[in-house]
Short mmCIF file of C-alpha atoms in Angstrom, two decimals:
data_model
loop_
_atom_site.label_atom_id
_atom_site.label_comp_id
_atom_site.label_asym_id
_atom_site.label_seq_id
_atom_site.Cartn_x
_atom_site.Cartn_y
_atom_site.Cartn_z
CA MET A 173 0.00 0.00 0.00
CA SER A 174 1.21 3.45 -0.86
CA THR A 175 0.16 6.44 1.19
CA ASN A 176 0.48 8.47 -2.01
CA ALA A 177 -1.90 6.32 -4.01
CA PHE A 178 -4.44 9.10 -4.44
CA ASP A 179 -1.84 11.54 -5.74
CA SER A 180 -0.85 9.16 -8.51
CA LEU A 181 -4.37 9.14 -10.00
CA GLU A 182 -5.17 11.04 -13.17
CA ALA A 183 -8.60 11.87 -14.51
CA GLY A 184 -9.40 9.98 -17.70
CA THR A 185 -7.35 6.89 -16.84
CA VAL A 186 -9.06 3.56 -17.35
CA VAL A 187 -8.27 1.69 -14.13
CA ALA A 188 -10.12 -1.58 -14.72
CA GLU A 189 -11.98 -3.46 -17.44
CA ARG A 190 -13.82 -6.73 -17.20
CA GLU A 191 -15.99 -8.88 -19.40
CA LEU A 192 -18.42 -10.92 -17.38
CA THR A 193 -21.10 -13.42 -18.34
CA LEU A 194 -24.19 -13.33 -16.15
CA THR A 195 -25.94 -16.69 -16.17
CA ARG A 196 -29.23 -17.82 -14.66
CA ASP A 197 -27.12 -19.36 -11.87
CA ASN A 198 -25.76 -15.91 -11.07
CA LEU A 199 -29.30 -14.53 -10.88
CA VAL A 200 -30.44 -17.25 -8.48
CA ARG A 201 -27.34 -16.73 -6.35
CA TYR A 202 -27.96 -12.96 -6.25
CA ALA A 203 -31.63 -13.49 -5.38
CA GLY A 204 -30.56 -15.51 -2.35
CA ALA A 205 -27.81 -13.12 -1.29
CA SER A 206 -29.91 -9.98 -1.65
CA GLY A 207 -33.36 -11.26 -0.69
CA ASP A 208 -34.89 -10.01 -3.95
CA PHE A 209 -37.03 -12.95 -5.08
CA ASN A 210 -39.05 -11.18 -7.76
CA PRO A 211 -39.88 -14.09 -10.13
CA ILE A 212 -39.10 -12.01 -13.25
CA HIS A 213 -35.48 -12.82 -12.36
CA TYR A 214 -35.91 -16.60 -12.57
CA ARG A 215 -39.18 -17.48 -14.37
CA ASP A 216 -39.62 -16.83 -18.09
CA ASP A 217 -43.38 -17.43 -17.91
CA VAL A 218 -43.83 -14.75 -15.24
CA ALA A 219 -41.51 -12.32 -17.05
CA GLN A 220 -43.41 -12.82 -20.32
CA SER A 221 -46.78 -12.41 -18.59
CA VAL A 222 -45.78 -8.83 -17.68
CA GLY A 223 -44.58 -8.03 -21.18
CA LEU A 224 -40.86 -8.76 -20.82
CA PRO A 225 -38.92 -10.83 -23.37
CA GLY A 226 -37.85 -13.25 -20.63
CA VAL A 227 -35.88 -13.40 -17.41
CA LEU A 228 -33.96 -10.20 -16.64
CA ALA A 229 -30.93 -9.61 -14.43
CA HIS A 230 -31.71 -7.65 -11.27
CA GLY A 231 -30.72 -4.02 -11.85
CA MET A 232 -29.00 -4.19 -8.48
CA LEU A 233 -26.99 -7.22 -9.64
CA THR A 234 -25.72 -5.27 -12.64
CA MET A 235 -24.92 -2.32 -10.36
CA GLY A 236 -23.28 -4.73 -7.91
CA VAL A 237 -20.99 -6.45 -10.43
CA ALA A 238 -20.01 -3.09 -11.92
CA GLY A 239 -19.16 -1.85 -8.43
CA SER A 240 -17.02 -4.94 -7.87
CA VAL A 241 -14.86 -4.06 -10.86
CA ALA A 242 -14.13 -0.73 -9.17
CA THR A 243 -13.74 -2.07 -5.63
CA ASP A 244 -11.51 -4.99 -6.67
CA TRP A 245 -9.23 -2.46 -8.34
CA LEU A 246 -9.48 -0.14 -5.33
CA ALA A 247 -8.53 -2.84 -2.82
CA GLU A 248 -5.39 -3.58 -4.82
CA PHE A 249 -4.55 0.06 -5.45
CA ASP A 250 -4.99 1.34 -1.89
CA GLN A 251 -6.46 -1.15 0.53
CA ALA A 252 -7.46 1.50 3.08
CA ALA A 253 -9.57 3.42 0.55
CA TRP A 254 -13.33 2.95 0.85
CA VAL A 255 -16.51 3.75 -1.03
CA GLN A 256 -18.23 6.92 0.11
CA ASP A 257 -20.94 7.06 -2.53
CA TYR A 258 -22.22 4.85 -5.32
CA GLN A 259 -25.12 5.62 -7.62
CA SER A 260 -26.64 4.30 -10.85
CA ARG A 261 -29.68 4.80 -13.03
CA PHE A 262 -31.30 1.72 -14.53
CA THR A 263 -31.70 2.70 -18.15
CA ARG A 264 -31.96 -0.64 -20.01
CA PRO A 265 -32.93 -4.14 -18.93
CA VAL A 266 -30.48 -7.05 -19.32
CA PRO A 267 -32.27 -10.19 -20.60
CA VAL A 268 -30.40 -13.32 -19.54
CA ASP A 269 -30.67 -16.20 -22.00
CA ALA A 270 -31.12 -19.58 -20.29
CA ALA A 271 -28.32 -21.21 -22.31
CA GLU A 272 -26.01 -18.35 -23.26
CA GLY A 273 -26.39 -15.97 -20.33
CA ALA A 274 -25.69 -12.28 -20.95
CA VAL A 275 -22.22 -10.87 -21.57
CA LEU A 276 -21.57 -7.53 -19.85
CA THR A 277 -18.53 -5.38 -20.47
CA ILE A 278 -17.58 -3.07 -17.64
CA THR A 279 -15.06 -0.24 -17.82
CA ALA A 280 -13.97 1.82 -14.81
CA THR A 281 -12.44 5.22 -15.53
CA VAL A 282 -11.21 7.92 -13.17
CA GLY A 283 -13.82 10.63 -13.74
CA LYS A 284 -12.96 13.43 -11.37
CA LEU A 285 -10.51 14.05 -8.54
CA ASP A 286 -11.09 16.23 -5.49
CA PRO A 287 -7.63 16.86 -3.98
CA GLU A 288 -9.07 18.72 -0.99
CA ALA A 289 -11.48 15.98 0.05
CA ARG A 290 -9.06 13.30 -1.27
CA THR A 291 -11.83 11.57 -3.16
CA ALA A 292 -11.85 10.09 -6.64
CA ARG A 293 -14.98 9.61 -8.71
CA ILE A 294 -14.84 6.38 -10.68
CA ASP A 295 -17.18 6.31 -13.68
CA LEU A 296 -18.50 2.90 -14.63
CA ARG A 297 -19.60 2.13 -18.15
CA VAL A 298 -21.59 -1.08 -18.45
CA THR A 299 -22.66 -2.36 -21.87
CA PHE A 300 -24.71 -5.31 -23.05
CA ASN A 301 -24.99 -6.02 -26.79
CA GLY A 302 -23.20 -2.76 -27.48
CA ALA A 303 -25.62 -0.53 -25.55
CA THR A 304 -25.10 0.96 -22.09
CA VAL A 305 -27.44 -0.46 -19.46
CA LEU A 306 -26.62 1.81 -16.51
CA GLY A 307 -26.72 5.59 -16.57
CA LYS A 308 -24.61 7.91 -14.43
CA SER A 309 -22.99 4.96 -12.71
CA GLN A 310 -20.49 6.69 -10.45
CA LEU A 311 -18.61 5.49 -7.42
CA VAL A 312 -16.77 7.92 -5.14
CA ALA A 313 -13.75 6.47 -3.34
CA ALA A 314 -12.34 8.15 -0.24
CA PHE A 315 -8.58 8.00 0.38
CA ALA A 316 -6.63 8.61 3.58
CA MET B 121 -51.88 6.19 -8.53
CA VAL B 122 -49.49 6.73 -5.66
CA ASN B 123 -50.91 8.93 -2.90
CA PRO B 124 -49.04 12.28 -3.13
CA ASP B 125 -49.70 12.86 0.59
CA ILE B 126 -47.06 10.27 1.54
CA GLN B 127 -44.33 12.76 0.59
CA GLY B 128 -42.48 13.54 3.84
CA ARG B 129 -43.88 10.47 5.62
CA GLU B 130 -41.48 8.73 8.01
CA TYR B 131 -41.94 5.07 8.88
CA PRO B 132 -40.96 3.39 12.19
CA PRO B 133 -37.36 2.11 12.41
CA THR B 134 -36.90 -1.48 11.23
CA THR B 135 -35.89 -4.37 13.49
CA PRO B 136 -32.08 -4.26 13.89
CA TYR B 137 -30.19 -6.29 11.26
CA LEU B 138 -27.03 -8.04 12.44
CA VAL B 139 -24.46 -8.15 9.63
CA GLY B 140 -22.93 -11.65 9.53
CA ARG B 141 -19.50 -12.46 8.11
CA GLU B 142 -20.86 -15.31 6.00
CA LYS B 143 -23.62 -13.06 4.62
CA VAL B 144 -21.02 -10.50 3.55
CA ARG B 145 -19.01 -13.27 1.87
CA GLU B 146 -22.14 -14.64 0.18
CA PHE B 147 -23.09 -11.19 -1.11
CA ALA B 148 -19.55 -10.43 -2.32
CA ARG B 149 -19.47 -13.71 -4.28
CA ALA B 150 -22.92 -12.98 -5.72
CA VAL B 151 -21.67 -9.66 -7.14
CA ALA B 152 -18.49 -11.30 -8.47
CA SER B 153 -16.06 -9.54 -6.17
CA ALA B 154 -12.79 -11.25 -5.40
CA SER B 155 -11.39 -8.55 -3.13
CA PRO B 156 -9.98 -10.15 0.05
CA ILE B 157 -11.38 -7.34 2.27
CA HIS B 158 -14.88 -8.78 1.63
CA LEU B 159 -13.85 -12.37 2.32
CA ASP B 160 -10.96 -12.56 4.75
CA PRO B 161 -11.15 -10.90 8.21
CA ALA B 162 -7.34 -10.79 8.46
CA ALA B 163 -7.07 -8.93 5.13
CA ALA B 164 -9.81 -6.53 6.22
CA GLN B 165 -8.07 -5.88 9.53
CA ALA B 166 -4.73 -5.33 7.81
CA ALA B 167 -6.49 -2.65 5.73
CA GLY B 168 -7.78 -0.98 8.89
CA PHE B 169 -11.34 -2.34 9.10
CA ALA B 170 -12.79 -4.16 12.10
CA ASP B 171 -13.99 -7.17 10.09
CA VAL B 172 -14.89 -8.15 6.51
CA VAL B 173 -16.20 -5.11 4.62
CA ALA B 174 -19.54 -5.32 2.83
CA PRO B 175 -19.57 -4.41 -0.88
CA PRO B 176 -21.12 -0.95 -1.44
CA THR B 177 -24.46 -2.28 -2.70
CA PHE B 178 -24.88 -4.57 0.35
CA ALA B 179 -26.98 -1.90 2.09
CA VAL B 180 -29.82 -2.98 -0.21
CA VAL B 181 -30.26 -6.03 2.06
CA VAL B 182 -30.99 -3.77 5.04
CA GLN B 183 -32.96 -1.25 2.98
CA GLU B 184 -35.28 -4.01 1.72
CA ALA B 185 -37.22 -4.07 5.02
CA THR B 186 -38.03 -0.38 4.61
CA LEU B 187 -39.34 -0.83 1.05
CA ALA B 188 -41.52 -3.65 2.40
CA GLN B 189 -43.03 -1.08 4.80
CA LEU B 190 -43.86 1.19 1.87
CA LEU B 191 -45.42 -1.61 -0.19
CA ALA B 192 -47.46 -2.79 2.81
CA ASP B 193 -48.81 0.72 3.46
CA GLU B 194 -52.25 0.58 1.80
CA ASP B 195 -52.61 4.33 2.11
CA ALA B 196 -49.52 4.79 -0.10
CA GLY B 197 -51.14 3.04 -3.06
CA VAL B 198 -47.95 1.52 -4.49
CA ASP B 199 -48.84 -1.49 -6.68
CA PHE B 200 -45.77 -3.75 -6.54
CA THR B 201 -46.56 -5.43 -9.87
CA ARG B 202 -46.19 -2.04 -11.57
CA VAL B 203 -42.96 -0.99 -9.87
CA VAL B 204 -39.76 -0.51 -11.86
CA HIS B 205 -36.47 0.45 -10.20
CA GLY B 206 -35.48 3.85 -11.62
CA ASP B 207 -32.26 4.61 -9.83
CA GLN B 208 -30.33 3.82 -6.70
CA ARG B 209 -27.77 5.60 -4.57
CA PHE B 210 -25.79 4.76 -1.43
CA SER B 211 -24.11 7.54 0.55
CA TYR B 212 -21.81 6.22 3.24
CA THR B 213 -20.37 7.83 6.38
CA ARG B 214 -18.30 4.67 6.89
CA PRO B 215 -18.32 1.18 5.36
CA ILE B 216 -20.57 -1.58 6.70
CA VAL B 217 -18.54 -4.35 8.36
CA ALA B 218 -19.49 -7.75 9.80
CA GLY B 219 -20.74 -7.34 13.36
CA ASP B 220 -22.66 -4.13 12.67
CA GLU B 221 -26.18 -4.03 14.00
CA LEU B 222 -28.08 -1.79 11.61
CA THR B 223 -31.46 -0.08 11.87
CA ALA B 224 -33.10 1.60 8.89
CA THR B 225 -35.61 4.44 8.93
CA LEU B 226 -37.55 5.17 5.78
CA THR B 227 -38.64 8.64 4.74
CA ILE B 228 -40.54 9.34 1.53
CA ALA B 229 -38.44 12.16 0.12
CA ALA B 230 -40.58 12.89 -2.94
CA VAL B 231 -43.60 11.79 -4.93
CA LYS B 232 -43.84 13.12 -8.47
CA GLN B 233 -46.28 12.43 -11.27
CA LEU B 234 -44.77 12.16 -14.72
CA GLY B 235 -46.72 11.24 -17.85
CA GLY B 236 -49.16 8.95 -16.04
CA HIS B 237 -46.44 7.35 -13.94
CA SER B 238 -45.56 8.07 -10.32
CA MET B 239 -41.97 8.48 -9.21
CA VAL B 240 -41.44 7.74 -5.52
CA THR B 241 -38.10 8.63 -3.94
CA ALA B 242 -37.58 6.49 -0.84
CA SER B 243 -34.68 7.45 1.44
CA SER B 244 -33.60 4.91 4.07
CA ALA B 245 -31.20 6.23 6.71
CA ILE B 246 -29.24 3.36 8.24
CA THR B 247 -27.60 3.73 11.65
CA ASP B 248 -25.49 1.44 13.84
CA ALA B 249 -26.14 0.17 17.38
CA ALA B 250 -24.71 3.41 18.81
CA GLY B 251 -27.14 5.43 16.71
CA ALA B 252 -24.41 6.77 14.41
CA HIS B 253 -25.15 7.18 10.72
CA VAL B 254 -23.60 4.53 8.46
CA VAL B 255 -25.30 4.90 5.08
CA THR B 256 -28.36 6.36 3.41
CA ALA B 257 -29.87 4.25 0.64
CA ILE B 258 -32.02 6.20 -1.80
CA SER B 259 -34.24 4.45 -4.34
CA THR B 260 -36.40 6.00 -6.99
CA LEU B 261 -39.27 3.66 -7.79
CA VAL B 262 -41.23 4.25 -10.96
CA VAL B 263 -44.81 3.08 -10.54
CA ARG B 264 -46.30 2.64 -14.00
CA GLY B 265 -49.71 4.21 -14.53
CA ALA B 266 -52.97 2.35 -15.03
CA GLU B 267 -53.72 0.56 -18.33
CA PRO B 268 -54.95 2.94 -21.05
CA GLU B 269 -58.57 1.73 -20.79
CA GLU B 270 -58.60 2.55 -17.07
CA SER B 271 -56.74 5.81 -17.42
CA ALA B 272 -58.20 9.16 -18.35
CA GLU B 273 -54.94 10.29 -19.92
CA PRO B 274 -52.72 7.45 -21.11
CA ALA B 275 -49.02 8.26 -21.07
CA ALA B 276 -47.49 9.06 -24.42
CA GLY B 277 -45.60 6.12 -25.85
CA GLU B 278 -47.48 3.56 -23.80
CA LYS B 279 -48.98 0.43 -25.37
#
């Protein structure tokens, strides 16, 4: 760990990228971990009955895995840093095919630095089939 | 339609939620995090935290009980089958760690009508056993309007 980790950051730098396949197994696991058992996340018949193409990933799962890309990087970069704020808008659903799953690409970029508060805003871009699925997905990390 | 009078309403604090180490690990694995501070108490302590650190979206587990209060409030008029999650925010004073006993208090920050839909902003302030603020979880729920045949003014773009 470097005590100067924050000072080495530069706005615009891509700090982490990950491609991740969400499968139905991941959805079931997240339902159990989070307590969100809405059947549109595990039953195609229920999803279709409310006008959806099929089972969708929980928006909070997509936000959660995107956050992990940032926090896994953060823990390696400066283990004492922590997340002060994390927000996302749910702009597009992520249908999860029973056989193929859904491939997300997640990119974490340093958006803005506040040297006085010693915080860094990490902007998360999450795409599925070439389109972004989260809007204004921003995580603010606080450094010592 | 959601009752606009619930704006400003505060609900009773939820039953305290005890954050377990295995629950934090389970949640971290579910959101595909491999960071040792979520999984290994020794790694978390070496980084300066009392125990394994919950991933930032973990607060949703504690917040859930407050949203259940809103959905159960018949006076609020929120039809769960029509609810879509619009956005979510977590603002932390400090991270959640295993061993925390957390209580959440829901306030309805705003109710807005937009094109036949209702937007409800639910703010859940989460405090620890000492009463100190840990995190506020803010959800905007979009409650879709009634079907066109039931609605006097169907929203543009609906159907």
